[in-house]
CSV table of C-alpha atoms and ligand atoms in Angstrom, one decimal:
chain,number,residue,atom,x,y,z
J,1,MET,CA,34.7,56.0,-208.1
J,2,ALA,CA,31.6,57.7,-209.5
J,3,ASN,CA,31.5,58.1,-213.2
J,4,SER,CA,30.4,61.3,-215.0
J,5,LYS,CA,26.7,60.6,-214.3
J,6,GLY,CA,27.4,60.2,-210.6
J,7,THR,CA,26.7,56.5,-210.7
J,8,PRO,CA,29.0,53.9,-209.3
J,9,SER,CA,31.7,52.1,-211.1
J,10,SER,CA,31.6,48.8,-209.3
J,11,GLY,CA,34.5,46.9,-210.9
J,12,ARG,CA,32.0,44.7,-212.7
J,13,SER,CA,32.8,45.1,-216.4
J,14,ASN,CA,29.2,44.4,-217.6
J,15,LEU,CA,27.6,47.1,-215.5
J,16,ILE,CA,25.8,49.6,-217.6
J,17,THR,CA,25.2,53.1,-216.6
J,18,PRO,CA,22.2,53.1,-214.1
J,19,PRO,CA,19.3,55.3,-214.8
J,20,SER,CA,19.7,59.0,-214.5
J,21,SER,CA,16.4,60.4,-215.6
J,22,PRO,CA,15.8,63.6,-213.6
J,23,LYS,CA,12.2,62.6,-213.0
J,24,HIS,CA,12.9,59.3,-211.4
J,25,SER,CA,16.5,59.2,-210.2
J,26,LYS,CA,17.6,62.0,-208.0
J,27,SER,CA,20.6,61.5,-205.8
J,28,SER,CA,20.4,61.7,-202.1
J,29,SER,CA,23.7,62.3,-200.5
J,30,ASN,CA,22.8,63.0,-196.9
J,31,LEU,CA,20.5,60.0,-196.1
J,32,CYS,CA,21.5,56.9,-194.2
J,33,ASP,CA,19.4,53.8,-193.5
J,34,ASN,CA,18.6,55.0,-190.0
J,35,ASP,CA,16.8,58.0,-191.3
J,36,LEU,CA,14.4,55.9,-193.2
J,37,GLY,CA,10.8,55.2,-192.3
J,38,PRO,CA,8.8,51.9,-192.4
J,39,LEU,CA,7.7,50.8,-195.8
J,40,GLU,CA,4.9,48.6,-194.8
J,41,ASN,CA,2.1,51.1,-195.3
J,42,LEU,CA,3.2,52.4,-198.6
J,43,ARG,CA,1.4,49.9,-200.9
J,44,SER,CA,-1.8,50.2,-198.9
J,45,SER,CA,-1.6,54.1,-198.9
J,46,LEU,CA,-1.0,54.0,-202.6
J,47,ASP,CA,-3.9,51.6,-203.2
J,48,THR,CA,-6.4,53.5,-201.1
J,49,HIS,CA,-5.6,56.8,-202.7
J,50,ARG,CA,-5.5,55.9,-206.4
J,51,ALA,CA,-6.0,53.2,-209.0
J,52,VAL,CA,-2.6,51.8,-209.9
J,53,SER,CA,-1.5,52.8,-213.5
J,54,HIS,CA,-0.2,50.2,-215.9
J,55,THR,CA,1.8,50.3,-219.1
J,56,GLU,CA,0.3,48.9,-222.3
J,57,ASP,CA,2.0,45.6,-221.5
J,58,ASN,CA,0.3,45.4,-218.1
J,59,ILE,CA,3.2,46.5,-215.9
J,60,ILE,CA,2.5,48.7,-212.8
J,61,ILE,CA,4.1,52.1,-213.3
J,62,CYS,CA,6.0,53.3,-210.2
J,63,PRO,CA,3.9,56.2,-208.9
J,64,PHE,CA,6.6,58.1,-207.1
J,65,GLU,CA,10.1,59.6,-207.5
J,66,VAL,CA,13.1,57.6,-206.4
J,67,GLU,CA,16.3,59.0,-205.1
J,68,TYR,CA,19.5,57.0,-205.0
J,69,ILE,CA,21.2,56.8,-201.7
J,70,LYS,CA,24.9,57.7,-201.8
J,71,ASP,CA,27.7,56.8,-199.3
J,72,HIS,CA,30.1,59.3,-197.9
J,73,ASN,CA,32.3,59.0,-201.1
J,74,GLY,CA,29.3,60.0,-203.3
J,75,GLN,CA,28.9,56.4,-204.6
J,76,ASN,CA,25.5,54.9,-205.1
J,77,GLN,CA,24.8,52.3,-202.4
J,78,ILE,CA,24.1,48.8,-203.6
J,79,PHE,CA,22.0,46.0,-202.1
J,80,GLY,CA,23.4,43.3,-204.4
J,81,TYR,CA,24.3,42.1,-207.8
J,82,GLY,CA,22.5,39.5,-209.9
J,83,ALA,CA,22.9,37.8,-213.2
J,84,TRP,CA,21.0,40.6,-215.0
J,85,SER,CA,21.0,43.5,-212.7
J,86,THR,CA,22.5,45.7,-210.0
J,87,VAL,CA,20.1,46.5,-207.2
J,88,PHE,CA,20.6,50.0,-205.8
J,89,LYS,CA,19.4,51.5,-202.5
J,90,GLY,CA,16.9,54.3,-203.0
J,91,THR,CA,14.3,56.3,-201.2
J,92,CYS,CA,10.9,57.5,-202.0
J,93,HIS,CA,9.6,60.7,-200.5
J,94,ARG,CA,6.0,60.8,-199.4
J,95,ASN,CA,5.8,64.4,-200.7
J,96,THR,CA,6.6,63.1,-204.2
J,97,ILE,CA,3.7,60.8,-203.8
J,98,ALA,CA,1.6,63.8,-202.9
J,99,SER,CA,2.9,65.7,-205.9
J,100,TYR,CA,1.7,63.0,-208.2
J,101,GLY,CA,-1.7,63.6,-206.7
J,102,LEU,CA,-1.8,60.4,-204.8
J,103,LEU,CA,-2.0,61.4,-201.2
J,104,THR,CA,-3.3,64.4,-199.5
J,105,PRO,CA,-0.4,66.5,-198.2
J,106,PRO,CA,0.6,65.6,-194.6
J,107,SER,CA,-1.3,67.7,-192.1
J,108,SER,CA,1.3,67.1,-189.4
J,109,PRO,CA,4.0,69.8,-189.2
J,110,LYS,CA,6.7,67.0,-188.8
J,111,PRO,CA,7.7,65.6,-192.2
J,112,SER,CA,7.5,61.8,-192.4
J,113,PRO,CA,10.8,60.0,-193.1
J,114,PRO,CA,11.5,58.8,-196.6
J,115,ILE,CA,10.9,55.1,-197.4
J,116,LEU,CA,13.6,52.7,-198.3
J,117,VAL,CA,13.3,51.0,-201.7
J,118,ALA,CA,15.4,48.7,-203.8
J,119,VAL,CA,15.9,49.7,-207.5
J,120,LYS,CA,16.7,46.8,-209.7
J,121,ALA,CA,18.5,48.2,-212.8
J,122,PRO,CA,19.5,46.3,-215.9
J,123,ALA,CA,23.3,45.5,-215.9
J,124,ARG,CA,23.6,44.0,-219.4
J,125,LYS,CA,22.5,45.0,-222.9
J,126,ASP,CA,20.0,42.1,-223.0
J,127,ALA,CA,18.7,42.7,-219.5
J,128,PRO,CA,15.9,45.3,-220.1
J,129,LEU,CA,13.8,42.7,-221.9
J,130,ILE,CA,14.3,40.2,-219.1
J,131,LEU,CA,13.5,42.8,-216.5
J,132,ARG,CA,10.3,43.9,-218.3
J,133,SER,CA,9.1,40.3,-218.4
J,134,GLU,CA,9.9,40.1,-214.6
J,135,ALA,CA,7.9,43.3,-214.1
J,136,GLN,CA,4.9,41.7,-215.9
J,137,ALA,CA,5.1,38.7,-213.6
J,138,LEU,CA,5.4,40.9,-210.5
J,139,SER,CA,2.5,43.0,-211.6
J,140,ARG,CA,0.4,39.9,-211.8
J,141,LEU,CA,1.5,38.7,-208.4
J,142,MET,CA,0.7,42.0,-206.8
J,143,SER,CA,-2.9,41.6,-207.6
J,144,LEU,CA,-3.3,38.3,-205.7
J,145,ASP,CA,-4.3,37.8,-202.1
J,146,LEU,CA,-1.6,37.1,-199.6
J,147,ASN,CA,1.1,38.4,-202.0
J,148,GLU,CA,2.6,40.6,-199.2
J,149,GLU,CA,3.5,37.5,-197.2
J,150,ARG,CA,5.0,35.7,-200.1
J,151,VAL,CA,6.8,38.1,-202.5
J,152,ALA,CA,8.7,41.4,-201.9
J,153,THR,CA,6.3,44.2,-202.8
J,154,PHE,CA,6.7,45.6,-206.3
J,155,HIS,CA,6.0,49.3,-206.5
J,156,GLY,CA,6.3,49.5,-210.3
J,157,ILE,CA,8.6,50.1,-213.1
J,158,LEU,CA,10.6,53.2,-213.9
J,159,ASP,CA,9.4,53.0,-217.5
J,160,ARG,CA,12.1,54.7,-219.5
J,161,GLU,CA,14.9,52.8,-217.7
J,162,SER,CA,13.3,49.4,-217.4
J,163,SER,CA,14.3,49.5,-213.7
J,164,LEU,CA,12.1,47.8,-211.1
J,165,VAL,CA,11.2,49.5,-207.8
J,166,LEU,CA,10.7,47.0,-204.9
J,167,ALA,CA,10.2,47.2,-201.2
J,168,ALA,CA,13.7,46.9,-199.6
J,169,HIS,CA,14.5,44.0,-197.3
J,170,PRO,CA,18.2,44.1,-196.5
J,171,LEU,CA,18.5,40.6,-195.1
J,172,SER,CA,18.6,37.6,-197.5
J,173,LEU,CA,18.3,34.0,-196.5
J,174,GLU,CA,21.7,33.5,-198.0
J,175,SER,CA,23.4,36.0,-195.6
J,176,TYR,CA,21.3,34.5,-192.7
J,177,ILE,CA,22.5,31.0,-193.4
J,178,LYS,CA,26.1,32.2,-193.8
J,179,SER,CA,26.1,34.0,-190.5
J,180,HIS,CA,24.5,31.1,-188.7
J,181,ALA,CA,27.0,28.6,-190.3
J,182,GLN,CA,29.7,30.8,-188.8
J,183,ILE,CA,28.1,30.8,-185.4
J,184,ALA,CA,27.5,27.0,-185.6
J,185,ARG,CA,31.2,26.4,-186.4
J,186,THR,CA,32.4,28.2,-183.3
J,187,SER,CA,29.8,26.7,-181.0
J,188,LEU,CA,30.0,23.0,-181.9
J,189,VAL,CA,29.1,20.7,-179.1
J,190,ARG,CA,28.0,17.0,-179.2
J,191,GLU,CA,24.3,18.0,-178.7
J,192,ASN,CA,24.1,20.2,-181.8
J,193,ILE,CA,26.5,18.6,-184.2
J,194,SER,CA,23.7,17.0,-186.2
J,195,SER,CA,21.2,20.0,-186.0
J,196,PRO,CA,20.5,22.3,-188.8
J,197,VAL,CA,22.9,25.3,-188.7
J,198,ILE,CA,20.1,27.8,-188.6
J,199,GLY,CA,19.3,26.7,-185.0
J,200,SER,CA,17.3,23.5,-184.4
J,201,SER,CA,15.1,21.0,-186.2
J,202,ALA,CA,12.0,23.0,-185.0
J,203,ILE,CA,13.3,26.3,-186.4
J,204,TRP,CA,14.3,24.5,-189.7
J,205,LEU,CA,10.9,22.9,-190.0
J,206,ASP,CA,9.1,26.2,-189.4
J,207,LEU,CA,11.3,27.7,-192.2
J,208,ALA,CA,10.5,24.7,-194.4
J,209,HIS,CA,6.7,25.1,-193.8
J,210,LYS,CA,6.9,28.8,-194.7
J,211,LEU,CA,8.9,28.3,-197.8
J,212,ILE,CA,6.9,25.3,-199.1
J,213,SER,CA,3.6,27.1,-198.4
J,214,THR,CA,4.9,30.1,-200.4
J,215,LEU,CA,5.9,27.8,-203.3
J,216,GLU,CA,2.5,26.1,-203.1
J,217,TRP,CA,0.8,29.5,-203.3
J,218,LEU,CA,3.0,30.5,-206.3
J,219,HIS,CA,2.3,27.3,-208.2
J,220,ASN,CA,-1.4,26.8,-207.4
J,221,GLU,CA,-2.8,30.3,-206.8
J,222,ALA,CA,-0.4,32.5,-208.8
J,223,MET,CA,0.0,29.8,-211.5
J,224,THR,CA,3.7,30.8,-211.7
J,225,VAL,CA,6.9,28.9,-211.9
J,226,HIS,CA,9.8,30.8,-210.2
J,227,GLY,CA,12.6,29.2,-212.1
J,228,ASP,CA,15.6,30.3,-210.0
J,229,LEU,CA,15.0,29.4,-206.4
J,230,LYS,CA,18.0,29.7,-204.1
J,231,PRO,CA,18.8,31.4,-200.8
J,232,GLY,CA,20.0,34.6,-202.5
J,233,ASN,CA,16.6,34.9,-204.1
J,234,VAL,CA,14.7,34.8,-200.7
J,235,LEU,CA,14.6,37.9,-198.5
J,236,LEU,CA,13.7,37.8,-194.9
J,237,LYS,CA,11.1,40.2,-193.3
J,238,PRO,CA,11.0,40.1,-189.5
J,239,THR,CA,7.7,39.0,-188.1
J,240,THR,CA,6.2,38.8,-184.7
J,241,GLY,CA,3.8,36.1,-185.9
J,242,LEU,CA,3.6,32.6,-184.6
J,243,GLY,CA,6.4,30.1,-185.4
J,244,SER,CA,10.0,29.7,-184.3
J,245,PHE,CA,11.7,31.1,-187.4
J,246,SER,CA,10.9,34.7,-186.8
J,247,TYR,CA,10.9,35.9,-190.4
J,248,HIS,CA,8.6,35.8,-193.4
J,249,PRO,CA,10.6,34.5,-196.3
J,250,LEU,CA,9.8,36.7,-199.4
J,251,LEU,CA,10.6,35.5,-202.9
J,252,ILE,CA,12.4,37.9,-205.3
J,253,ASP,CA,14.0,37.6,-208.8
J,254,PHE,CA,11.3,36.5,-211.1
J,255,SER,CA,13.6,37.0,-214.1
J,256,SER,CA,13.3,33.3,-215.0
J,257,SER,CA,9.6,32.9,-214.1
J,258,GLN,CA,6.9,31.2,-216.3
J,259,ASN,CA,3.3,32.1,-216.4
J,260,LEU,CA,1.5,28.7,-216.3
J,261,ALA,CA,-1.8,30.4,-217.3
J,262,THR,CA,-0.6,31.2,-220.9
J,263,GLU,CA,0.8,29.3,-223.8
J,264,GLU,CA,3.5,31.9,-224.1
J,265,ILE,CA,6.9,31.0,-222.7
J,266,THR,CA,9.5,33.3,-221.2
J,267,LYS,CA,12.8,33.2,-223.2
J,268,ASN,CA,15.2,30.4,-222.0
J,269,THR,CA,17.1,32.0,-219.2
J,270,LEU,CA,18.8,28.8,-218.2
J,271,SER,CA,22.2,30.4,-219.1
J,272,ALA,CA,21.8,32.4,-215.9
J,273,ILE,CA,21.1,29.5,-213.6
J,274,THR,CA,23.1,28.5,-210.5
J,275,LEU,CA,24.2,25.0,-211.3
J,276,GLU,CA,24.0,23.4,-207.9
J,277,TYR,CA,20.4,24.5,-207.2
J,278,THR,CA,19.1,23.5,-210.7
J,279,ALA,CA,17.1,20.3,-211.2
J,280,PRO,CA,19.2,17.7,-213.0
J,281,GLU,CA,16.6,17.3,-215.8
J,282,LEU,CA,17.4,20.9,-216.9
J,283,LEU,CA,21.2,20.3,-217.0
J,284,SER,CA,21.6,18.3,-220.2
J,285,VAL,CA,23.2,20.1,-223.2
J,286,ARG,CA,20.1,19.5,-225.2
J,287,VAL,CA,17.8,21.2,-222.7
J,288,LEU,CA,20.2,24.1,-222.0
J,289,ASN,CA,20.5,24.9,-225.7
J,290,ASP,CA,16.8,24.5,-226.6
J,291,PRO,CA,15.2,28.0,-226.8
J,292,LYS,CA,11.9,26.5,-225.7
J,293,SER,CA,13.3,24.9,-222.5
J,294,THR,CA,11.8,26.3,-219.3
J,295,ALA,CA,11.8,25.7,-215.6
J,296,THR,CA,8.8,23.7,-214.3
J,297,THR,CA,6.9,23.3,-211.1
J,298,ALA,CA,8.9,20.1,-210.6
J,299,SER,CA,12.2,21.8,-211.1
J,300,ASP,CA,11.1,24.5,-208.6
J,301,VAL,CA,10.5,21.8,-206.0
J,302,PHE,CA,14.0,20.5,-206.5
J,303,SER,CA,15.6,23.9,-206.2
J,304,MET,CA,13.5,24.7,-203.0
J,305,ALA,CA,14.7,21.4,-201.6
J,306,VAL,CA,18.3,22.3,-202.2
J,307,THR,CA,17.7,25.7,-200.6
J,308,LEU,CA,16.3,24.0,-197.5
J,309,LEU,CA,19.1,21.5,-197.5
J,310,VAL,CA,21.6,24.3,-197.4
J,311,ALA,CA,19.8,25.9,-194.5
J,312,ALA,CA,20.6,22.7,-192.6
J,313,THR,CA,24.3,22.2,-193.8
J,314,GLY,CA,25.3,25.9,-193.9
J,315,GLU,CA,27.1,25.3,-197.2
J,316,THR,CA,25.6,27.9,-199.5
J,317,LEU,CA,27.7,26.6,-202.4
J,318,VAL,CA,25.8,23.3,-201.8
J,319,TYR,CA,29.1,21.3,-202.1
J,320,PRO,CA,32.3,22.4,-200.3
J,321,LYS,CA,34.2,25.3,-201.9
J,322,GLU,CA,37.2,23.0,-202.5
J,323,TYR,CA,35.3,21.0,-205.1
J,324,GLN,CA,36.3,21.7,-208.7
J,325,ALA,CA,33.9,22.9,-211.5
J,326,PHE,CA,33.8,19.4,-213.1
J,327,GLN,CA,33.0,17.7,-209.8
J,328,ARG,CA,30.2,20.3,-209.2
J,329,ARG,CA,28.7,19.6,-212.6
J,330,HIS,CA,28.9,15.9,-212.0
J,331,PHE,CA,27.1,16.2,-208.6
J,332,ALA,CA,24.5,18.6,-210.0
J,333,GLN,CA,23.7,16.3,-212.9
J,334,SER,CA,23.1,13.4,-210.4
J,335,GLY,CA,20.9,15.7,-208.2
J,336,HIS,CA,18.7,12.8,-207.1
J,337,MET,CA,21.7,11.6,-205.1
J,338,ILE,CA,22.1,14.9,-203.3
J,339,LEU,CA,21.2,13.8,-199.8
J,340,ASN,CA,23.8,11.0,-199.9
J,341,ASN,CA,26.4,13.2,-201.5
J,342,VAL,CA,25.9,15.9,-198.9
J,343,ARG,CA,26.1,13.3,-196.1
J,344,SER,CA,29.7,12.6,-197.2
J,345,PHE,CA,30.8,16.0,-195.8
J,346,SER,CA,28.0,17.0,-193.4
J,347,MET,CA,26.6,15.4,-190.3
J,348,ARG,CA,23.6,17.7,-190.3
J,349,VAL,CA,21.3,15.6,-192.5
J,350,PRO,CA,21.0,12.3,-190.6
J,351,ARG,CA,19.0,9.5,-192.2
J,352,GLN,CA,15.5,9.4,-190.8
J,353,GLY,CA,16.0,12.9,-189.3
J,354,VAL,CA,13.5,15.7,-189.9
J,355,VAL,CA,15.5,17.3,-192.8
J,356,SER,CA,15.8,13.9,-194.6
J,357,ARG,CA,12.1,13.2,-194.1
J,358,VAL,CA,11.0,16.5,-195.6
J,359,LEU,CA,13.5,16.5,-198.5
J,360,GLU,CA,13.8,12.9,-199.7
J,361,LYS,CA,10.7,13.0,-202.1
J,362,ALA,CA,11.5,16.5,-203.3
J,363,VAL,CA,14.8,15.5,-204.8
J,364,LEU,CA,13.7,12.3,-206.6
J,365,LYS,CA,14.1,12.2,-210.4
J,366,HIS,CA,11.3,14.3,-211.9
J,367,ASP,CA,9.8,11.2,-213.6
J,368,MET,CA,10.2,8.9,-210.6
J,369,GLY,CA,7.7,10.5,-208.2
J,370,ARG,CA,9.1,13.9,-207.2
J,371,ILE,CA,6.5,15.3,-204.9
J,372,SER,CA,4.2,18.2,-205.9
J,373,THR,CA,4.0,21.4,-203.8
J,374,SER,CA,0.6,20.6,-202.4
J,375,ALA,CA,1.6,17.1,-201.3
J,376,TRP,CA,4.8,18.5,-200.0
J,377,LYS,CA,3.0,21.2,-197.9
J,378,GLN,CA,0.8,18.4,-196.5
J,379,LEU,CA,3.8,16.3,-195.6
J,380,VAL,CA,5.3,19.1,-193.6
J,381,GLU,CA,2.1,19.9,-191.8
J,382,ASP,CA,1.7,16.2,-190.8
J,383,LEU,CA,5.2,16.2,-189.6
J,384,LEU,CA,4.6,19.4,-187.6
J,385,LYS,CA,1.7,17.7,-185.9
J,386,ASP,CA,3.5,14.4,-185.2
J,387,THR,CA,6.6,16.0,-183.8
J,388,LYS,CA,5.2,18.9,-181.9
J,389,GLY,CA,6.4,18.0,-178.4
J,390,GLU,CA,9.4,16.0,-179.6
J,391,LEU,CA,10.9,18.8,-181.7
J,392,ALA,CA,10.6,21.4,-178.9
J,393,LYS,CA,13.3,19.3,-177.1
J,394,MET,CA,15.6,19.0,-180.1
G,401,ADP,N1,14.0,44.1,-202.6
G,401,ADP,C1,15.2,44.0,-202.3
G,401,ADP,N2,15.7,44.4,-201.1
G,401,ADP,C2,17.0,44.3,-200.8
G,401,ADP,N3,17.9,43.6,-201.6
G,401,ADP,C3,17.5,43.2,-202.8
G,401,ADP,C4,16.2,43.3,-203.2
G,401,ADP,N4,16.0,42.7,-204.4
G,401,ADP,C5,17.3,42.2,-204.7
G,401,ADP,N5,18.2,42.5,-203.8
G,401,ADP,C6,19.6,42.1,-203.7
G,401,ADP,O1,20.1,42.1,-205.1
G,401,ADP,C7,20.5,40.8,-205.5
G,401,ADP,C8,20.2,40.6,-207.0
G,401,ADP,O2,18.8,40.7,-207.2
G,401,ADP,P1,18.0,39.7,-208.1
G,401,ADP,O3,16.6,40.1,-208.2
G,401,ADP,O4,18.3,38.3,-207.7
G,401,ADP,O5,18.7,40.0,-209.5
G,401,ADP,P2,19.0,39.1,-210.8
G,401,ADP,O6,17.7,38.8,-211.5
G,401,ADP,O7,19.9,40.0,-211.7
G,401,ADP,O8,19.7,37.8,-210.4
G,401,ADP,C9,19.8,39.9,-204.5
G,401,ADP,O9,20.5,38.6,-204.4
G,401,ADP,C10,19.7,40.7,-203.2
G,401,ADP,O10,21.0,40.6,-202.6
G,402,MG,MG1,19.1,36.6,-208.3
């Protein structure tokens, strides 16, 4: 049911009222996704027509008006929920960009379709601060080369609301893995019983290469630790480029990120972690309770390895859903054993197989030689060369 401000009541008790500023948050009742236009050109149109404006704390200000998309019951449509936020579907109208003096008004008599955006709004009292810090990280990332292949485009903040406006990508890696796990369950034959659920070893290796290259860029070019890598924080943008996994994986959710280029640390957000994807060294009571504890490049490597492991097993909870909370904690705390533990219920990670070869050094104890992202990327590239013909047949 819509509340008095026309915003959704989602059944989640911690959901605060989403923004309703007349300037930024109109409602759009008669739009559906099919009416929406491509969003690829938006950032470049904006950039060529104006210098991006920033807040005093260096956050890009969203230069256009956003309208929330409603369903036929008048409820705001939602892309997803996170630990800090609710992410709404919205649109931006090109004519509002023009009214901000950014684009020359369209000369064609046919109006262009609106552009789909995702509006990440705070969902807890303590979330605005976290979202502002995420907005700072995203603003930095947007200024770097190759960001559009690595990270979902950040259009800017709706300042008064501390809501983030992002390019929308409706498919997450988590949903992709879940749907392929379902397909794999119904099409089990002897030949594919030990293949990654997302298709084949070649497809999995291509995904691994894309994700690990992105993480290498994040650590070494963007000097940023993500801090919460998991399939739900990776969105998929279809691509026609080379490779057998036909999407660009884009990272989202920088709410736990750390800027390696400054001494300043982002507040400990480990309370919002997903246990099974978290590196074991972060899971001690001492680390969890220390306000100065942060994720690291090594813990990102571990979480990315679990993300890739799950793309092979299809089990997005990492361990089977029947496992109790205490068992999950126990397995997570002995994370360096994860490949062995997973082999006890999945045949899709055979010893000496491609998945094991890529992941084994990435799940080592952090002080026992866990691989760095640059060495990890190199390892995958060597494997791609070595197995070229071989993998095509797998
Ligand atoms: N740009 C986007 N396009 C489409 N869906 C999105 C986008 N950003 C987030 N979502 C959806 O919203 C969910 C929560 O977003 P996230 O950034 O992870 O929030 P939190 O920081 O609160 O965990 C995601 O798992 C995803 O399903
Ligand atoms: Mg998230």
